[in-house]
């Protein structure tokens, strides 16, 4: 167990990290163009991603030199530490380079291998959601997932429609897509922000990396969401995510498991 005073200190430091990241990323958003590199996996990375992660790493090491770090751009350090930070400096880089505010700074803290704190900060809209598995706050105000009771009444989100179709051939994605009331690709971390704050109902992501996943769980769970992979398994070991309020999650999972003719 972590003492409440220590948890408050860690949450406050997470806000400090988010303040610094917001300033860096917003500055690059304002520029006419940003230098882009293509990583070996085909995904883009920008100078903003790298500068932001460097800054967060330096702040963590200065404040908590014994903490570990998992980072998308610069690798992992001290993974056996009691506390390990997970950093995705810009989640949604394709949106960022397009100057579309459907991206965010995404990071979190693990304690003894379990997600403890998660942060999503959108520096242009200036929305920040912070969760600690028990409570989730949007700009300081407690939020909860929606109370929508049926997929037929739900707003369903994902990040990449093609990935949903190609990476999950054994799940009935098309049935879920067509049964939802509305569907949008308001994805990456902003989709989870919308679900956790009750403005969207279901987030179904076909593929995530650990630095995507770890910060999301404290936010979603603190807002009352049920979170699993697309087959209902433990989200901590997942490479896909299905997140919604308990009733919707159960129905969405049932639809994904149905035969294509159902």
Tab-separated table of C-alpha atoms in Angstrom:
chain	number	residue	atom	x	y	z
A	1	UNK	CA	0.000	0.000	0.000
A	2	UNK	CA	1.072	3.567	-0.700
A	3	UNK	CA	0.461	6.200	1.934
A	4	UNK	CA	-2.100	8.772	0.841
A	5	UNK	CA	0.378	11.601	1.379
A	6	UNK	CA	2.883	9.915	-0.932
A	7	UNK	CA	0.183	9.317	-3.554
A	8	UNK	CA	-0.780	12.992	-3.405
A	9	UNK	CA	2.872	13.937	-3.918
A	10	UNK	CA	3.124	11.669	-6.955
A	11	UNK	CA	-0.106	13.017	-8.449
A	12	UNK	CA	1.144	16.579	-7.968
A	13	UNK	CA	4.405	15.721	-9.707
A	14	UNK	CA	2.457	14.136	-12.572
A	15	UNK	CA	0.639	17.467	-12.995
A	16	UNK	CA	4.008	19.238	-13.060
A	17	UNK	CA	5.196	16.896	-15.802
A	18	UNK	CA	2.013	17.538	-17.755
A	19	UNK	CA	2.465	21.307	-17.464
A	20	UNK	CA	5.959	21.060	-18.939
A	21	UNK	CA	4.879	18.713	-21.717
A	22	UNK	CA	1.922	20.930	-22.634
A	23	UNK	CA	4.189	23.931	-23.140
A	24	UNK	CA	6.588	22.009	-25.384
A	25	UNK	CA	3.945	20.344	-27.547
A	26	UNK	CA	1.749	23.436	-27.917
A	27	UNK	CA	4.786	25.368	-29.119
A	28	UNK	CA	5.391	22.895	-31.912
A	29	UNK	CA	1.690	22.745	-32.810
A	30	UNK	CA	1.867	26.475	-33.547
A	31	UNK	CA	4.624	26.017	-36.128
A	32	UNK	CA	3.831	25.724	-39.828
A	33	UNK	CA	5.600	22.359	-40.074
A	34	UNK	CA	7.471	19.897	-37.897
A	35	UNK	CA	10.338	17.642	-38.903
A	36	UNK	CA	9.173	14.033	-39.266
A	37	UNK	CA	11.132	10.794	-39.183
A	38	UNK	CA	9.775	7.335	-39.979
A	39	UNK	CA	10.692	4.667	-37.430
A	40	UNK	CA	11.498	1.054	-38.384
A	41	UNK	CA	7.903	0.018	-37.597
A	42	UNK	CA	6.594	2.589	-40.093
A	43	UNK	CA	5.187	4.994	-37.526
A	44	UNK	CA	6.115	8.686	-37.558
A	45	UNK	CA	8.103	10.503	-34.889
A	46	UNK	CA	8.802	14.225	-34.686
A	47	UNK	CA	11.297	16.519	-33.008
A	48	UNK	CA	8.448	17.424	-30.642
A	49	UNK	CA	8.066	13.786	-29.504
A	50	UNK	CA	11.774	13.579	-28.776
A	51	UNK	CA	12.099	16.939	-27.037
A	52	UNK	CA	9.077	16.226	-24.868
A	53	UNK	CA	10.317	12.805	-23.788
A	54	UNK	CA	13.807	14.150	-23.047
A	55	UNK	CA	12.303	16.868	-20.848
A	56	UNK	CA	10.070	14.435	-18.938
A	57	UNK	CA	12.936	12.005	-18.400
A	58	UNK	CA	15.168	14.777	-17.066
A	59	UNK	CA	12.466	15.965	-14.661
A	60	UNK	CA	11.813	12.441	-13.377
A	61	UNK	CA	15.505	11.724	-12.843
A	62	UNK	CA	15.986	15.013	-11.000
A	63	UNK	CA	13.016	14.435	-8.689
A	64	UNK	CA	13.086	10.646	-8.301
A	65	UNK	CA	16.485	9.270	-9.369
A	66	UNK	CA	15.587	5.751	-8.247
A	67	UNK	CA	12.449	5.535	-10.407
A	68	UNK	CA	12.420	3.561	-13.653
A	69	UNK	CA	11.252	4.738	-17.067
A	70	UNK	CA	9.530	3.084	-20.023
A	71	UNK	CA	9.753	5.412	-23.017
A	72	UNK	CA	8.529	5.135	-26.586
A	73	UNK	CA	11.380	7.127	-28.112
A	74	UNK	CA	14.433	6.475	-25.894
A	75	UNK	CA	13.872	3.041	-24.412
A	76	UNK	CA	13.678	1.662	-20.890
A	77	UNK	CA	15.660	2.239	-17.716
A	78	UNK	CA	15.642	0.598	-14.292
A	79	UNK	CA	12.564	-1.534	-14.921
A	80	UNK	CA	13.024	-3.382	-11.614
A	81	UNK	CA	12.376	-0.193	-9.628
A	82	UNK	CA	9.402	0.032	-7.266
A	83	UNK	CA	8.046	2.954	-9.296
A	84	UNK	CA	8.317	3.076	-13.100
A	85	UNK	CA	7.090	5.903	-15.344
A	86	UNK	CA	5.598	5.092	-18.748
A	87	UNK	CA	6.014	7.885	-21.331
A	88	UNK	CA	4.337	8.421	-24.686
A	89	UNK	CA	5.252	12.060	-25.390
A	90	UNK	CA	2.748	12.487	-28.223
A	91	UNK	CA	0.112	9.792	-28.585
A	92	UNK	CA	-1.467	10.317	-31.984
A	93	UNK	CA	1.501	11.671	-33.912
A	94	UNK	CA	-0.353	11.399	-37.237
A	95	UNK	CA	-2.986	13.788	-35.906
A	96	UNK	CA	-0.293	16.025	-34.432
A	97	UNK	CA	1.572	16.457	-37.718
A	98	UNK	CA	-1.781	17.211	-39.385
A	99	UNK	CA	-2.491	19.913	-36.755
A	100	UNK	CA	-5.659	18.114	-35.672
A	101	UNK	CA	-6.176	18.206	-31.897
A	102	UNK	CA	-6.953	14.504	-31.594
A	103	UNK	CA	-3.638	13.685	-29.953
A	104	UNK	CA	-2.235	14.158	-26.496
A	105	UNK	CA	0.618	13.727	-24.096
A	106	UNK	CA	0.106	10.325	-22.481
A	107	UNK	CA	2.054	9.097	-19.485
A	108	UNK	CA	1.624	7.262	-16.232
A	109	UNK	CA	3.226	5.656	-13.216
A	110	UNK	CA	3.393	1.982	-12.250
A	111	UNK	CA	3.913	0.745	-8.700
A	112	UNK	CA	5.366	-2.736	-8.387
A	113	UNK	CA	4.282	-3.479	-11.932
A	114	UNK	CA	0.684	-2.277	-11.560
A	115	UNK	CA	-0.602	0.962	-13.136
A	116	UNK	CA	-1.111	3.562	-10.419
A	117	UNK	CA	-1.559	6.982	-12.063
A	118	UNK	CA	-2.462	7.938	-15.613
A	119	UNK	CA	-2.471	11.305	-17.372
A	120	UNK	CA	-3.807	12.451	-20.753
A	121	UNK	CA	-3.172	16.103	-21.610
A	122	UNK	CA	-4.450	17.768	-24.785
A	123	UNK	CA	-2.413	20.982	-24.980
A	124	UNK	CA	-4.521	22.840	-27.569
A	125	UNK	CA	-8.006	22.141	-26.197
A	126	UNK	CA	-6.380	22.390	-22.739
A	127	UNK	CA	-8.100	19.368	-21.281
A	128	UNK	CA	-6.268	17.171	-18.819
A	129	UNK	CA	-7.610	13.969	-17.337
A	130	UNK	CA	-5.858	12.292	-14.409
A	131	UNK	CA	-6.809	8.986	-12.819
A	132	UNK	CA	-5.465	6.860	-9.963
A	133	UNK	CA	-7.695	3.760	-10.328
A	134	UNK	CA	-10.018	5.097	-7.601
A	135	UNK	CA	-11.019	8.470	-9.029
A	136	UNK	CA	-10.617	10.302	-12.329
A	137	UNK	CA	-10.694	14.075	-12.757
A	138	UNK	CA	-10.994	16.203	-15.879
A	139	UNK	CA	-9.454	19.629	-15.282
A	140	UNK	CA	-9.857	18.959	-11.575
A	141	UNK	CA	-13.518	17.885	-11.696
A	142	UNK	CA	-14.488	14.241	-11.009
A	143	UNK	CA	-15.880	12.418	-14.055
A	144	UNK	CA	-17.499	9.064	-14.761
A	145	UNK	CA	-18.224	6.930	-17.784
A	146	UNK	CA	-21.623	7.302	-19.423
A	147	UNK	CA	-24.718	5.432	-18.275
A	148	UNK	CA	-25.720	4.385	-21.802
A	149	UNK	CA	-27.291	0.961	-21.512
A	150	UNK	CA	-27.278	-0.434	-25.079
A	151	UNK	CA	-24.781	-0.563	-27.932
A	152	UNK	CA	-27.660	0.554	-30.168
A	153	UNK	CA	-27.622	3.866	-28.282
A	154	UNK	CA	-23.846	4.178	-28.023
A	155	UNK	CA	-21.151	6.343	-29.575
A	156	UNK	CA	-18.379	3.903	-30.527
A	157	UNK	CA	-14.805	5.104	-31.067
A	158	UNK	CA	-11.632	3.570	-32.396
A	159	UNK	CA	-8.274	4.817	-33.634
A	160	UNK	CA	-7.815	3.046	-36.961
A	161	UNK	CA	-10.650	1.376	-38.825
A	162	UNK	CA	-8.349	-0.629	-41.099
A	163	UNK	CA	-6.475	-2.076	-38.109
A	164	UNK	CA	-9.783	-3.180	-36.594
A	165	UNK	CA	-10.558	-5.154	-39.727
A	166	UNK	CA	-7.111	-6.608	-40.429
A	167	UNK	CA	-5.682	-7.322	-36.968
A	168	UNK	CA	-8.789	-9.023	-35.562
A	169	UNK	CA	-10.154	-11.330	-38.254
A	170	UNK	CA	-11.593	-13.660	-35.602
A	171	UNK	CA	-13.643	-10.962	-33.869
A	172	UNK	CA	-16.858	-9.628	-35.363
A	173	UNK	CA	-15.830	-5.971	-35.566
A	174	UNK	CA	-18.274	-5.172	-38.369
A	175	UNK	CA	-21.228	-6.278	-36.251
A	176	UNK	CA	-20.174	-3.986	-33.414
A	177	UNK	CA	-19.576	-1.128	-35.828
A	178	UNK	CA	-22.990	-1.412	-37.461
A	179	UNK	CA	-24.971	-1.904	-34.260
A	180	UNK	CA	-23.677	1.279	-32.639
A	181	UNK	CA	-25.764	4.425	-32.892
A	182	UNK	CA	-22.753	6.489	-33.986
A	183	UNK	CA	-19.198	5.630	-34.947
A	184	UNK	CA	-16.179	7.940	-35.179
A	185	UNK	CA	-12.398	7.587	-35.403
A	186	UNK	CA	-11.798	10.064	-32.588
A	187	UNK	CA	-9.019	7.837	-31.438
A	188	UNK	CA	-5.656	7.547	-29.759
A	189	UNK	CA	-5.631	8.858	-26.197
A	190	UNK	CA	-8.339	11.449	-26.936
A	191	UNK	CA	-10.847	8.656	-27.466
A	192	UNK	CA	-10.160	7.353	-23.974
A	193	UNK	CA	-10.478	10.849	-22.554
A	194	UNK	CA	-13.948	11.072	-24.138
A	195	UNK	CA	-15.028	7.674	-22.787
A	196	UNK	CA	-13.687	8.316	-19.279
A	197	UNK	CA	-15.460	11.670	-19.136
A	198	UNK	CA	-18.778	10.246	-20.355
A	199	UNK	CA	-18.849	12.017	-23.723
A	200	UNK	CA	-18.428	8.808	-25.716
A	201	UNK	CA	-19.527	5.323	-24.728
A	202	UNK	CA	-17.200	2.623	-26.087
A	203	UNK	CA	-13.539	2.657	-27.113
A	204	UNK	CA	-12.355	-0.355	-29.090
A	205	UNK	CA	-8.672	-0.172	-29.979
A	206	UNK	CA	-7.234	-3.045	-32.031
A	207	UNK	CA	-3.585	-2.616	-31.087
A	208	UNK	CA	-1.642	-0.886	-28.289
A	209	UNK	CA	1.929	-0.778	-27.052
A	210	UNK	CA	2.755	-0.923	-23.313
A	211	UNK	CA	3.406	2.842	-23.151
A	212	UNK	CA	-0.080	3.365	-24.622
A	213	UNK	CA	-1.760	0.960	-22.258
A	214	UNK	CA	-0.298	1.570	-18.806
A	215	UNK	CA	-1.454	5.199	-18.374
A	216	UNK	CA	-4.958	4.444	-19.651
A	217	UNK	CA	-5.918	1.862	-17.030
A	218	UNK	CA	-5.899	4.156	-13.946
A	219	UNK	CA	-7.935	6.736	-15.891
A	220	UNK	CA	-10.543	4.309	-17.179
A	221	UNK	CA	-10.861	2.307	-13.973
A	222	UNK	CA	-11.057	5.462	-11.870
A	223	UNK	CA	-13.966	6.607	-14.047
A	224	UNK	CA	-15.863	3.332	-13.579
A	225	UNK	CA	-15.061	1.653	-16.905
A	226	UNK	CA	-14.616	-2.053	-17.416
A	227	UNK	CA	-11.466	-2.655	-19.451
A	228	UNK	CA	-10.342	-5.888	-21.145
A	229	UNK	CA	-8.855	-6.957	-24.444
A	230	UNK	CA	-11.211	-7.849	-27.298
A	231	UNK	CA	-11.697	-11.342	-25.870
A	232	UNK	CA	-12.362	-10.309	-22.291
A	233	UNK	CA	-8.884	-10.993	-20.941
A	234	UNK	CA	-6.775	-9.078	-18.412
A	235	UNK	CA	-6.047	-5.610	-19.858
A	236	UNK	CA	-2.611	-5.409	-18.247
A	237	UNK	CA	-1.391	-8.087	-20.646
A	238	UNK	CA	-3.499	-6.913	-23.562
A	239	UNK	CA	-2.490	-5.712	-26.995
A	240	UNK	CA	-6.052	-4.592	-27.734
A	241	UNK	CA	-8.534	-2.685	-25.581
A	242	UNK	CA	-12.296	-2.640	-25.121
A	243	UNK	CA	-13.447	-0.009	-22.607
A	244	UNK	CA	-16.984	0.999	-21.611
A	245	UNK	CA	-19.356	1.097	-18.678
A	246	UNK	CA	-20.071	-2.413	-17.288
A	247	UNK	CA	-23.359	-3.022	-19.114
A	248	UNK	CA	-22.120	-1.767	-22.477
A	249	UNK	CA	-18.835	-3.611	-22.147
A	250	UNK	CA	-20.602	-6.933	-21.663
A	251	UNK	CA	-22.803	-6.419	-24.715
A	252	UNK	CA	-19.925	-5.169	-26.901
A	253	UNK	CA	-17.802	-8.178	-25.902
A	254	UNK	CA	-20.673	-10.515	-26.759
A	255	UNK	CA	-21.033	-8.910	-30.198
A	256	UNK	CA	-17.320	-9.196	-30.924
A	257	UNK	CA	-17.486	-12.890	-30.043
A	258	UNK	CA	-20.513	-13.541	-32.243
A	259	UNK	CA	-20.368	-15.318	-35.604
A	260	UNK	CA	-20.213	-13.069	-38.679
A	261	UNK	CA	-23.781	-13.960	-39.587
A	262	UNK	CA	-25.109	-12.922	-36.151
